[in-house]
Coordinates of C-alpha atoms (C1' of nucleotides) in Angstrom, one line a residue:
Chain A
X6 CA 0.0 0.0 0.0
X7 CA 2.8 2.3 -0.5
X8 CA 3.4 3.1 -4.3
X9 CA 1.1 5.5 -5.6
X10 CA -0.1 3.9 -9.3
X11 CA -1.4 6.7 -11.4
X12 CA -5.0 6.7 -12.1
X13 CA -5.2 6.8 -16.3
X14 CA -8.1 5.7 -18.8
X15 CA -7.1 2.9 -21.0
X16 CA -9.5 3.7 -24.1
X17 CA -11.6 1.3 -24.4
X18 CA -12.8 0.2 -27.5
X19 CA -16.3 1.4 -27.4
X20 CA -18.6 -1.0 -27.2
X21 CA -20.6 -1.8 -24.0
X22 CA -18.1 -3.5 -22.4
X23 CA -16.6 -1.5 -19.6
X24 CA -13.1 0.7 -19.9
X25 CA -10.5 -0.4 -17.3
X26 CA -8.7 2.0 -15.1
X27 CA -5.7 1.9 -13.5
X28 CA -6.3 1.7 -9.8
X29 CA -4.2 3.9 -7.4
X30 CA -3.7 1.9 -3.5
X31 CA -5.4 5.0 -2.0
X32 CA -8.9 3.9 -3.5
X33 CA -8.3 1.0 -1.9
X34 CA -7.0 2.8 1.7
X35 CA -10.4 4.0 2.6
X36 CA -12.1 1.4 1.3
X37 CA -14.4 -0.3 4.4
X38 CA -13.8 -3.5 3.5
X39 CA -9.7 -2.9 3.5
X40 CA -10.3 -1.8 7.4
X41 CA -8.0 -3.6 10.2
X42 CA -6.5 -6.3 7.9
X43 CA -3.0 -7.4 7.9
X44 CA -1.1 -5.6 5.8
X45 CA 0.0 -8.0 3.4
X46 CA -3.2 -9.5 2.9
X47 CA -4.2 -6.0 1.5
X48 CA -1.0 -6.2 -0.7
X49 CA -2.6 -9.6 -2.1
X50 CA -5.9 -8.1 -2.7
X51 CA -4.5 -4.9 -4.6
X52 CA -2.6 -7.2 -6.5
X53 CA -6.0 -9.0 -8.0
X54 CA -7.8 -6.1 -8.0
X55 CA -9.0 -3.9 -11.1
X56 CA -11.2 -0.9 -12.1
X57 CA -13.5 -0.6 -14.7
X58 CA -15.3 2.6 -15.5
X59 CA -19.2 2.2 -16.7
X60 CA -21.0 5.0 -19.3
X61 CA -23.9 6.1 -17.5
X62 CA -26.9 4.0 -18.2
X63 CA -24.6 1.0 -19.3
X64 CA -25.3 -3.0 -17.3
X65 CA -22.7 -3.9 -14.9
X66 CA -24.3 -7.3 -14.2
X67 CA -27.6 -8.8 -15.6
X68 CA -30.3 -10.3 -14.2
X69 CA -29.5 -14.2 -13.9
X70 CA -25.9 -14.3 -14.2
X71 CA -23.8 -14.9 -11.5
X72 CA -21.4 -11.9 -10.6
X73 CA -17.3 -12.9 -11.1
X74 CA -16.0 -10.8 -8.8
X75 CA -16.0 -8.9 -5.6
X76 CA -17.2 -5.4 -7.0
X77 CA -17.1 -2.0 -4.9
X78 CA -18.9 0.8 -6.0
X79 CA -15.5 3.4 -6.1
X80 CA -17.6 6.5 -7.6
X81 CA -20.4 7.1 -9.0
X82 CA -24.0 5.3 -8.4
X83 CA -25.5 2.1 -9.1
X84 CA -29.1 0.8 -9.4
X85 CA -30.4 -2.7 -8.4
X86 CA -33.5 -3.4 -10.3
X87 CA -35.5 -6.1 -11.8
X88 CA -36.2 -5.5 -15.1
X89 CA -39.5 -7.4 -16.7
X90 CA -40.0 -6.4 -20.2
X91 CA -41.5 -2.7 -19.9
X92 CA -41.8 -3.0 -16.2
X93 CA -38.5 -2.2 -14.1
X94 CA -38.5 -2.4 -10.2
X95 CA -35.4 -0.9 -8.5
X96 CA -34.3 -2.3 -5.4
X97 CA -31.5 -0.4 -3.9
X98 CA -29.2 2.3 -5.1
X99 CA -25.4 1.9 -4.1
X100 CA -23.2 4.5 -3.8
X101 CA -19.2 4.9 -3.3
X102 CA -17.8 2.6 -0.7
X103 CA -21.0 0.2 -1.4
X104 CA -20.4 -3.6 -2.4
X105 CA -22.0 -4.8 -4.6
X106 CA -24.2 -8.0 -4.5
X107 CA -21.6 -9.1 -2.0
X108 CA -23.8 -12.4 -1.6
X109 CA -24.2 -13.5 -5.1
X110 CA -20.7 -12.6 -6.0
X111 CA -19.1 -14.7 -2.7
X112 CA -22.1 -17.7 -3.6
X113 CA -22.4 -18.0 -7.2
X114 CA -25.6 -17.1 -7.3
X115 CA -28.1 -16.0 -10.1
X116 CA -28.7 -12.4 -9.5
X117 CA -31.8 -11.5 -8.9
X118 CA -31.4 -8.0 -10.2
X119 CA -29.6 -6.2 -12.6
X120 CA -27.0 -3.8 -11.1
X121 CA -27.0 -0.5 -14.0
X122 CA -24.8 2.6 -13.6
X123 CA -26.9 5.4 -13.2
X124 CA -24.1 7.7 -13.3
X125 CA -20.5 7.6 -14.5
X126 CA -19.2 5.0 -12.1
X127 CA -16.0 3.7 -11.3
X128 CA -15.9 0.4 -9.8
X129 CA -13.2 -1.9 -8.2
X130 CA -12.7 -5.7 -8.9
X131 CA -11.4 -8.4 -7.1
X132 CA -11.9 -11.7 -8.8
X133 CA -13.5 -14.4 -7.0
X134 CA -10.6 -16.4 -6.2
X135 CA -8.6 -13.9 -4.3
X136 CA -11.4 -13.0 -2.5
X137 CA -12.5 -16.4 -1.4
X138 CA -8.9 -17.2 0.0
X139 CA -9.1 -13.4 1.9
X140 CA -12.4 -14.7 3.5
X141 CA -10.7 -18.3 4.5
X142 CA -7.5 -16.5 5.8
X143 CA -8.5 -13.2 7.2
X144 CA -11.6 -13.0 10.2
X145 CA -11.3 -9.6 10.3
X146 CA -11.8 -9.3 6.7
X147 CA -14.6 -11.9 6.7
X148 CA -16.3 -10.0 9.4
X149 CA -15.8 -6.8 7.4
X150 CA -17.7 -8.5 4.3
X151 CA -20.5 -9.4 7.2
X152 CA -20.9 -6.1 8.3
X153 CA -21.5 -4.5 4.7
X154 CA -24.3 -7.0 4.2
X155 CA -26.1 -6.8 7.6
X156 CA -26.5 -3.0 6.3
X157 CA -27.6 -4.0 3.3
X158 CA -29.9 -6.4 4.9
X159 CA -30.9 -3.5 7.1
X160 CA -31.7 -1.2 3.9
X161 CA -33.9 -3.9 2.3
X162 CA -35.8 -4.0 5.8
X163 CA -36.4 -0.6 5.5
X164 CA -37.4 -0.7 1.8
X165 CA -40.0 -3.6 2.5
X166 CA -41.2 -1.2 6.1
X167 CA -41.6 1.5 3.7
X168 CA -43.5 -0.3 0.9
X169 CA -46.1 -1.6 3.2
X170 CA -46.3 1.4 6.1
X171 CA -46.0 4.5 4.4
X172 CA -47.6 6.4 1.4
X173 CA -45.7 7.3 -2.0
X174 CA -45.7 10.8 -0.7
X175 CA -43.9 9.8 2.7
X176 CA -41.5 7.6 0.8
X177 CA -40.5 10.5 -1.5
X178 CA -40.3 13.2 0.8
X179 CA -37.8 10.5 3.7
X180 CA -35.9 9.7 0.6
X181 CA -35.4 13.3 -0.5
X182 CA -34.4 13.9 3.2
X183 CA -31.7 11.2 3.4
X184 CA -30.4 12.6 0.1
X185 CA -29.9 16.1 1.7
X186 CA -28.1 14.4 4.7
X187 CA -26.1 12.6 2.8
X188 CA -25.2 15.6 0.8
X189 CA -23.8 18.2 3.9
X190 CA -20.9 19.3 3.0
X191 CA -22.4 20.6 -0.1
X192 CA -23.6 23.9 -0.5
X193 CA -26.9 22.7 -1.7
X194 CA -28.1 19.2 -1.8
X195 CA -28.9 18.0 -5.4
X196 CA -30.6 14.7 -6.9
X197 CA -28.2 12.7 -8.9
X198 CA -30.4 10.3 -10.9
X199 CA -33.2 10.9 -13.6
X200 CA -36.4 10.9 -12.1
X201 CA -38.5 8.1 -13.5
X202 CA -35.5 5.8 -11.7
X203 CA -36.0 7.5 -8.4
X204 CA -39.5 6.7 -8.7
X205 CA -38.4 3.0 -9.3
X206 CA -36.4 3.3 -6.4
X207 CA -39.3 4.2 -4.4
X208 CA -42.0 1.4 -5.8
X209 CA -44.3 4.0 -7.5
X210 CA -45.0 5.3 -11.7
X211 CA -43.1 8.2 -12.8
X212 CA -46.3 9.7 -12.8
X213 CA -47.0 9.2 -9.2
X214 CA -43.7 10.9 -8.7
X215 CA -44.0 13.9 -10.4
X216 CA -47.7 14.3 -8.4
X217 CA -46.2 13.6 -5.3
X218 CA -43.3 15.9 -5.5
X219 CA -46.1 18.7 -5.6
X220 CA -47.3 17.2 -2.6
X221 CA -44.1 17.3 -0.4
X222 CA -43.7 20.6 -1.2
X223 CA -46.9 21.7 0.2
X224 CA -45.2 19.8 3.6
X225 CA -41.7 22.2 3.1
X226 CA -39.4 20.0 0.8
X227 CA -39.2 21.7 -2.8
X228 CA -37.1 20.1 -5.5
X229 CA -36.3 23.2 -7.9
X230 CA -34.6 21.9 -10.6
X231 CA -32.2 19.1 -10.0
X232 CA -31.2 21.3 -6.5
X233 CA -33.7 20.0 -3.0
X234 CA -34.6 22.9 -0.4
X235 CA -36.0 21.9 2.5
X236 CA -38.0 24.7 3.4
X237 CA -39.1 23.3 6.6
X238 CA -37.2 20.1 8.0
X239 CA -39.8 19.9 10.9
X240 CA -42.7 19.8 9.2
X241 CA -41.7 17.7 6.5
X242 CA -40.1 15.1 8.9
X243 CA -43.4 15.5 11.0
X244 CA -45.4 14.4 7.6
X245 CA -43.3 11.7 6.1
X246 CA -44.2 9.8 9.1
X247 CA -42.1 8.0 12.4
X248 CA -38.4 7.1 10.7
X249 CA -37.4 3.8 12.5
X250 CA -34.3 4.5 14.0
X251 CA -33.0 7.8 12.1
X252 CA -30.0 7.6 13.7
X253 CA -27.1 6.4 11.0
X254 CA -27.3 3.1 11.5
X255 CA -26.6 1.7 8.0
X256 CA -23.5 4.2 7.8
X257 CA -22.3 2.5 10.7
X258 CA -22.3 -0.4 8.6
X259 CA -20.3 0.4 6.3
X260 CA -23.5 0.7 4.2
X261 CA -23.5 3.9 2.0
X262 CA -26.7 3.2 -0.3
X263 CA -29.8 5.0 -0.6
Chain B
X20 CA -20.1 -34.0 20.2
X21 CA -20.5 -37.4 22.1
X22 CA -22.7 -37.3 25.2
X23 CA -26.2 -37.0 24.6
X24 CA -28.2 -35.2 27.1
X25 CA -31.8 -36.1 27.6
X26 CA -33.8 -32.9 26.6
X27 CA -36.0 -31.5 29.6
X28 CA -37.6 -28.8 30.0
X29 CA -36.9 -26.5 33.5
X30 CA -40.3 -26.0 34.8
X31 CA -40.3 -21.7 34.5
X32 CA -42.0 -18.8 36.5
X33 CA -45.3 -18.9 34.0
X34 CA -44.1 -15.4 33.2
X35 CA -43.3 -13.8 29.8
X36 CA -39.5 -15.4 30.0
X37 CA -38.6 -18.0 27.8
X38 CA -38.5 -21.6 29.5
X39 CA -34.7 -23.0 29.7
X40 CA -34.2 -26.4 28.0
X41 CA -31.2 -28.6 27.8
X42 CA -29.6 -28.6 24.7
X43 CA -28.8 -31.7 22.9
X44 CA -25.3 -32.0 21.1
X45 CA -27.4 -34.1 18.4
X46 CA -29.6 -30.7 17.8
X47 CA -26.3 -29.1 17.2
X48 CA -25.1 -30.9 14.6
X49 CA -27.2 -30.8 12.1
X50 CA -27.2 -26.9 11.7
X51 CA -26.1 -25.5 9.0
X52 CA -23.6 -23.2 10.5
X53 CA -21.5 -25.6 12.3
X54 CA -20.9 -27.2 8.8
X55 CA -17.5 -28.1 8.2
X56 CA -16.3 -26.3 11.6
X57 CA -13.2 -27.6 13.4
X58 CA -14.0 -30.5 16.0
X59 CA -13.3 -28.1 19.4
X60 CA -15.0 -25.1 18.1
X61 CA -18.0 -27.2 17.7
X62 CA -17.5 -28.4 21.4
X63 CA -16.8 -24.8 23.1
X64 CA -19.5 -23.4 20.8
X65 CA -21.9 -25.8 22.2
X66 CA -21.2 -25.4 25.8
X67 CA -21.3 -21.6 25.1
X68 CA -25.2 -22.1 24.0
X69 CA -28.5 -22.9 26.1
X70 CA -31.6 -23.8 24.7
X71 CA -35.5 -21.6 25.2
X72 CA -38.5 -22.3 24.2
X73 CA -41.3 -19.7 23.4
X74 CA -45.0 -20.1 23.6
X75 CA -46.9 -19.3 20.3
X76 CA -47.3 -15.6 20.5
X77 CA -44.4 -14.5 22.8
X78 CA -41.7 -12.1 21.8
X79 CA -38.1 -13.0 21.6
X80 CA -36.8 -9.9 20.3
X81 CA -38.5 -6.5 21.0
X82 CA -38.2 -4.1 18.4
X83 CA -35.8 -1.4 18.6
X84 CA -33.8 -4.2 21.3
X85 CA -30.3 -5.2 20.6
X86 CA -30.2 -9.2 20.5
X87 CA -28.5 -10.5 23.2
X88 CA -26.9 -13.7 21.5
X89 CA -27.1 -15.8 18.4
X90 CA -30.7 -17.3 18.1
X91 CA -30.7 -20.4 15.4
X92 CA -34.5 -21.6 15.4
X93 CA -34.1 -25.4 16.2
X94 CA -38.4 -25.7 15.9
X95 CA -41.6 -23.8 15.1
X96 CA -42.2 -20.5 13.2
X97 CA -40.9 -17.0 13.9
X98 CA -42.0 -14.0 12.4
X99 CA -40.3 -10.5 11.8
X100 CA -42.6 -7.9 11.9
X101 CA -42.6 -4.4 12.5
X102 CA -45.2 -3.3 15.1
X103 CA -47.0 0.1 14.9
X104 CA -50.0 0.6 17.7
X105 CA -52.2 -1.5 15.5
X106 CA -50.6 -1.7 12.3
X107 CA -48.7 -4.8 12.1
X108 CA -46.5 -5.3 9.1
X109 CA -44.8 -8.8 8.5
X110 CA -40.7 -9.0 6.9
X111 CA -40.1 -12.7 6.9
X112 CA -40.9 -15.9 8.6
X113 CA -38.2 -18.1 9.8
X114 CA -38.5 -21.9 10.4
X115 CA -36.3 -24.5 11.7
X116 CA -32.2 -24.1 11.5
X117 CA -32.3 -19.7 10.2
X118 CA -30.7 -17.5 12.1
X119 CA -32.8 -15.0 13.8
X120 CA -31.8 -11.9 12.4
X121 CA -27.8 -12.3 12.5
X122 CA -27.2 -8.9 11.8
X123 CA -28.4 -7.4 14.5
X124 CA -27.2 -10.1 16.9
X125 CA -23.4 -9.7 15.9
X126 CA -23.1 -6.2 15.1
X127 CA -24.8 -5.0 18.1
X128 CA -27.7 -3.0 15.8
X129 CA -31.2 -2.5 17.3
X130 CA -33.3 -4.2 15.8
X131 CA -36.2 -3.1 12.9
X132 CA -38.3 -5.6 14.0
X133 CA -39.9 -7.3 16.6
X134 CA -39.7 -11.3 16.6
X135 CA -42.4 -13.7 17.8
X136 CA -42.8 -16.7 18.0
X137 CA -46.2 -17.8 16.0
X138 CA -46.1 -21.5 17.0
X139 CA -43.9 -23.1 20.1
X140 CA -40.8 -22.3 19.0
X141 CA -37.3 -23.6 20.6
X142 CA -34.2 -21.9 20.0
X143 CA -30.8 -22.4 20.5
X144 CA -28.9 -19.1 21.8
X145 CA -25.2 -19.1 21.5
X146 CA -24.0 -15.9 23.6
X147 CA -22.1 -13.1 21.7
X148 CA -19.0 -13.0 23.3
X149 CA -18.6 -17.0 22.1
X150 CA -19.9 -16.5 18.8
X151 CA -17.9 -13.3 17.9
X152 CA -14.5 -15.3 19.3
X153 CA -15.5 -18.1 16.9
X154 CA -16.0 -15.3 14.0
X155 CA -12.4 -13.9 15.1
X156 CA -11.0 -17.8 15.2
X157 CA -12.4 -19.7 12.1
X158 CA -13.0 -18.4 8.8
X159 CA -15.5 -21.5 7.9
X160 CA -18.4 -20.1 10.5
X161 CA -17.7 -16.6 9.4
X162 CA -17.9 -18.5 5.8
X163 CA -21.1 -20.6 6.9
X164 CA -22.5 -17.0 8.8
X165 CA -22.0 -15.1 5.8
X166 CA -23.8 -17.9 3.6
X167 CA -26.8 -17.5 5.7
X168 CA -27.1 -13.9 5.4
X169 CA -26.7 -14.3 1.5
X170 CA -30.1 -16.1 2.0
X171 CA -31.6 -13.6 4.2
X172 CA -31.0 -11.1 1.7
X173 CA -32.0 -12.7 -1.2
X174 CA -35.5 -13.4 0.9
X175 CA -35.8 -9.8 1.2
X176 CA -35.1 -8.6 -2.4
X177 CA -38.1 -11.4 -3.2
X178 CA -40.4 -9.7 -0.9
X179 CA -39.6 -6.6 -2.1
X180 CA -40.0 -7.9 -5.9
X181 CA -43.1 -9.5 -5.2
X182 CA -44.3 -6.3 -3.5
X183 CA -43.9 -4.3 -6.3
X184 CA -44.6 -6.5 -9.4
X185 CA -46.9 -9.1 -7.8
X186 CA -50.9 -8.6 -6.9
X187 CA -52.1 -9.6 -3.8
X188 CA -53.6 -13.2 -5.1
X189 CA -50.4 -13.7 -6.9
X190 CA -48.0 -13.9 -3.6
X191 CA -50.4 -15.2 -1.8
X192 CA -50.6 -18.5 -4.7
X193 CA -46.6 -18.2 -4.6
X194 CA -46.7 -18.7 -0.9
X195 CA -49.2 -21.4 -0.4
X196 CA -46.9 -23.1 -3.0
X197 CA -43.5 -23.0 -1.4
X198 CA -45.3 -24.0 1.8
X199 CA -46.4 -27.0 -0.2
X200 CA -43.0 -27.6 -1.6
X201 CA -41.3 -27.4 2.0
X202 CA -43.6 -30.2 3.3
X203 CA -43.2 -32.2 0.3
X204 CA -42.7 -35.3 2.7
X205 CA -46.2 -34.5 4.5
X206 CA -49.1 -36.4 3.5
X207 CA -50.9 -33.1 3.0
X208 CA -49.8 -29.2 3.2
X209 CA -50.6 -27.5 6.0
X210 CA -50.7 -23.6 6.8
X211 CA -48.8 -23.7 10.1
X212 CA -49.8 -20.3 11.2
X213 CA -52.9 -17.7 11.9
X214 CA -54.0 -16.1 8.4
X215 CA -54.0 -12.6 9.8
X216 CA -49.9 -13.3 10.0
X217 CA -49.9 -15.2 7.0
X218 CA -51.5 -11.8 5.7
X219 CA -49.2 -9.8 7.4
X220 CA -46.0 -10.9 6.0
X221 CA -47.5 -11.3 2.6
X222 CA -48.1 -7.0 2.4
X223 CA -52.3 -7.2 2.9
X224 CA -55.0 -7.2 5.1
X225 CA -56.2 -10.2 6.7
X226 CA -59.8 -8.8 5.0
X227 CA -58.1 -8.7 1.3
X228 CA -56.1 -12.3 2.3
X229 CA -59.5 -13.8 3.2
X230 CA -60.8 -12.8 -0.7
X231 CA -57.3 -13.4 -2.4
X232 CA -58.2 -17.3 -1.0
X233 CA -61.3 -17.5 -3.2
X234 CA -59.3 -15.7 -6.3
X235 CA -56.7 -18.4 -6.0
X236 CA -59.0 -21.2 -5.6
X237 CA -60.6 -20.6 -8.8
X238 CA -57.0 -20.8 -10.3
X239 CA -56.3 -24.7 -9.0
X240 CA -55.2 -24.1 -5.4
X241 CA -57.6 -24.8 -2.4
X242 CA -57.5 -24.2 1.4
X243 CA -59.8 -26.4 3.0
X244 CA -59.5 -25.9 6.8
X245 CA -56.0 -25.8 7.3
X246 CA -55.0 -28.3 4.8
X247 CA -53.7 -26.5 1.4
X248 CA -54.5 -28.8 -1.6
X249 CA -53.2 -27.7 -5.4
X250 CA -55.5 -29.3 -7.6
X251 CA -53.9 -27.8 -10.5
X252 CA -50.2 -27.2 -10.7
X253 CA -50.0 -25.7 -14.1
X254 CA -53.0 -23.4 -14.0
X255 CA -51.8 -21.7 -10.4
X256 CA -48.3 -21.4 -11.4
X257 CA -49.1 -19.7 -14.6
X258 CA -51.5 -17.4 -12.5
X259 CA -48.9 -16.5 -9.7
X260 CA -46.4 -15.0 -12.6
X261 CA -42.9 -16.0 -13.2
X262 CA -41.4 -16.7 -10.1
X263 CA -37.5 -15.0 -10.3
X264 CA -35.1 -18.8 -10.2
X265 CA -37.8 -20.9 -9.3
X266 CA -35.0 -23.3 -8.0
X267 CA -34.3 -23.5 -4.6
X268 CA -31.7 -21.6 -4.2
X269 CA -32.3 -20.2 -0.3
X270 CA -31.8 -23.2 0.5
X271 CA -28.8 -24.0 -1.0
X272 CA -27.7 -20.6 1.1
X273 CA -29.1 -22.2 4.3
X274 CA -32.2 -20.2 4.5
X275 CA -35.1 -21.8 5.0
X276 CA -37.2 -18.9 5.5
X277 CA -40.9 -18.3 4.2
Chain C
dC1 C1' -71.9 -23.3 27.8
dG2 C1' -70.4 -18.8 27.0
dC3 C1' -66.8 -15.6 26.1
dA4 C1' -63.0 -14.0 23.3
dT5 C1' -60.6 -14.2 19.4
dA6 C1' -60.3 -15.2 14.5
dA7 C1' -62.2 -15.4 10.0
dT8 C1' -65.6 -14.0 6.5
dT9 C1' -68.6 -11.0 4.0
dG10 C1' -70.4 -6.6 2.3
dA11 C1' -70.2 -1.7 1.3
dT12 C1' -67.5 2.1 0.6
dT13 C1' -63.4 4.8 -0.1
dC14 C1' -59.0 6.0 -1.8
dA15 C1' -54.1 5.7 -3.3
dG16 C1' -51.8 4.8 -7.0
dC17 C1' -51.8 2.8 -11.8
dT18 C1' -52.7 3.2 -16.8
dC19 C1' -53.3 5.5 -20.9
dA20 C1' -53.2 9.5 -23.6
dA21 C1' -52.0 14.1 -24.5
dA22 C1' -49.4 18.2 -23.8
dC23 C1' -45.1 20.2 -22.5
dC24 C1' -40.2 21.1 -22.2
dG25 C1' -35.2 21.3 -22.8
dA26 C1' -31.2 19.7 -25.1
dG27 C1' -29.1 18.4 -29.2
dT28 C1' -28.9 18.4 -34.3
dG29 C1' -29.0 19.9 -38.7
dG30 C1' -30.4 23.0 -42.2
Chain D
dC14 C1' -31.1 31.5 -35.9
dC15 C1' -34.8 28.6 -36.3
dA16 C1' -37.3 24.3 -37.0
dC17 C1' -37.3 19.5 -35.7
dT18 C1' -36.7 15.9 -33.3
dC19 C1' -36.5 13.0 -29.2
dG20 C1' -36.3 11.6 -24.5
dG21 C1' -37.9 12.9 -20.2
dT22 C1' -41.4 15.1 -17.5
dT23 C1' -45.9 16.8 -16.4
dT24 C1' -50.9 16.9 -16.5
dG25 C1' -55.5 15.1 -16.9
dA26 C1' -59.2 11.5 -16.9
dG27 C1' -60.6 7.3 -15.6
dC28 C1' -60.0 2.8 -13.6
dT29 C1' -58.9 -0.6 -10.1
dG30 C1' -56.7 -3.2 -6.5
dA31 C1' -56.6 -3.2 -2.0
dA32 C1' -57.6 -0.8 2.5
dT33 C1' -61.0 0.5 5.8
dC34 C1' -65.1 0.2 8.5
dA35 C1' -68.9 -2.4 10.1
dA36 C1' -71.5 -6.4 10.7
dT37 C1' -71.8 -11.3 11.0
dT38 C1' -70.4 -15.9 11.4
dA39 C1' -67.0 -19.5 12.7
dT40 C1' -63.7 -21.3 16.0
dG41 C1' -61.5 -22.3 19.7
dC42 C1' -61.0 -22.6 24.9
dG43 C1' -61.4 -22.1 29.8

DNA sequence: CGCATAATTGATTCAGCTCAAACCGAGTGG
DNA sequence: CCACTCGGTTTGAGCTGAATCAATTATGCG
């Protein structure tokens, strides 16, 4: 963990598959996953890891396959959704530091959703087999892995609370809120991703989205533009109903997603 | 692993706390998550858990509670469901050898969700200090923990799926059916728990599950008293939709949830 | 047997979907 | 500079799946 690689785009020859990045240790440094572990184990690791950058809107795994490689969201954002002909149902949106379908890839399991970039998003690879022999050697790095997915467990909780408890409105208007959180060391908070795959996200039409955006905003959240103003964090909080456990808890688990 | 103790239960105080069983070394062994563990960890392991058993319709796990050990269901049905005044809304249903929500157990979270035993339920309780020194000391339960979760999660992104993309008749069919399949060696499928829960954790009323009965019957699958009977394999199928991977592949992740 | 809890049935309401049309902004090309 | 797409978004009208509320009928169970 001590060279410094320069980070330069190969040109990929483009088609859909992804370019590949040179990877620089520091990515790696901050990387969750790469916390407490003996330092040569993280030498191994760097050593089978890669980086692939992904065109917005491009597939990163589909549907059914199985995933061949331990993938962490680096930059950018990534949609899980199931995708039935017209119909697309997103799951879970990752964002930087996020693993990615840490279960199928670590299993061999046929995914159950297709992970997308929804931004330009740079991810890092370790291949299977390097991975596996991390888990079988390092606890502490096994017990990293567990933690990522108990927030992700978490988050799916929360997504399947939502679905059932709350209104589209009261969705919209917690998941705005998170966003602007998550965003506080910006000037103003902004949303990333088109529309009609936030409204995915949140298990309603594009259509119900764009009605119940007028509706938060008569309960103090307003989305001019791309840019979120919360007018009135009380109110709004008050309306999109009791948040179970507001406190940070996914964070805490090395769980970044939204 | 050798001596067998006779299974007893300790006569408790009536009250609302768990009765104390002894644990057999046989119940042990079969679980998933000792799979392939080394012979001693197995042995301090064991003598680091106790065995309770819950009365249908106690709680073992209060929501908003940290859990105070590592609860693998050795019998009966447990539900996870979030509890609001009188809103009750259902996340998953765990049967013999799951792990009652592992995340929350290891990492010290509060829980989402209250669980509750829905029939007499034993459970064996490994305490945390033991199970997070057998994380720290072998890589294969971390390995077999990890698996486990993989299950968990994939139960979720179903429910969250079927929430979205499936009507109420349709996961109600979809459930009556993988209940069937799990008591494949049963004479006759039998719904092991109240419908107002079985509604619950299916995302509807206990009103709308009582009507969804009548819509499925009329597509080849009958509930006559408690015993479920599929008169038409094909024609209910084809109603309930394409089910994502059919195969069973929770179970191959040591999930034996509902 | 009688009380409490669970399940059904009916009537009504409503949140959110679908379909269709209008609108809007960013490229693109003449 | 303007016209013309073209995708994304908004708006409107109507429909429908499922919730709610209320009343009734089973089903235990002490």
């Amino acid at each position: 963990m001590t060279e410094l690689l320069s980070e330069s785009v190969i040109p990929d020859a483009s088609g859909p598959s992804p370019a590949r990045l040179r990877l620089t240790p520091r990515d790696c440094e901050a990387l969750p996953i790469f916390k407490g572990i003996e330092e040569d184990l993280a030498r191994t690791l760097l050593d089978a890891a890669s980086a692939r950058q992904y065109r917005a809107g491009s597939t990163i795994v589909r549907q059914g396959d199985t995933v061949d490689g331990l993938f962490i969201v680096n930059s950018g954002l990534v949609d899980l959704t199931r995708i039935d002909g017209q119909h697309e149902c997103g799951v879970l949106l990752l964002s930087a530091r996020d693993l990615l379908l840490p279960a199928a890839s670590l299993f061999d399991e046929y995914s159950l959703v297709t992970a997308r970039a929804l931004t330009t998003t740079r991810m890092i690879v370790i291949d299977n087999e390097a991975a596996a022999a991390a888990l079988a050697r390092s606890p502490r790095f096994a017990a990293n892995l567990m933690k990522a997915m108990s927030g992700q467990w978490r988050m799916a909780v929360r997504n399947i609370l939502d679905l059932n408890c709350r209104t589209a409105a009261q969705r919209l208007g917690a998941f705005l809120l998170r966003l602007v959180d998550l965003q506080a060391d910006r000037p103003a908070a902004v949303l990333p991703i088109a529309k009609r795959h936030l409204a995915s996200r949140l298990g309603m039409s594009a259509e119900t989205l764009s009605r119940m955006l007028q509706v938060v905003a008569d309960h103090g959240l307003y989305l001019r533009g791309r840019t979120i103003i919360v007018r009135n964090r009380a109110q709004i909080e008050e309306y999109c109903g009791p948040d179970p456990y507001p406190q940070r808890d996914e964070r805490d688990l090395d769980v970044f997603a939204l």
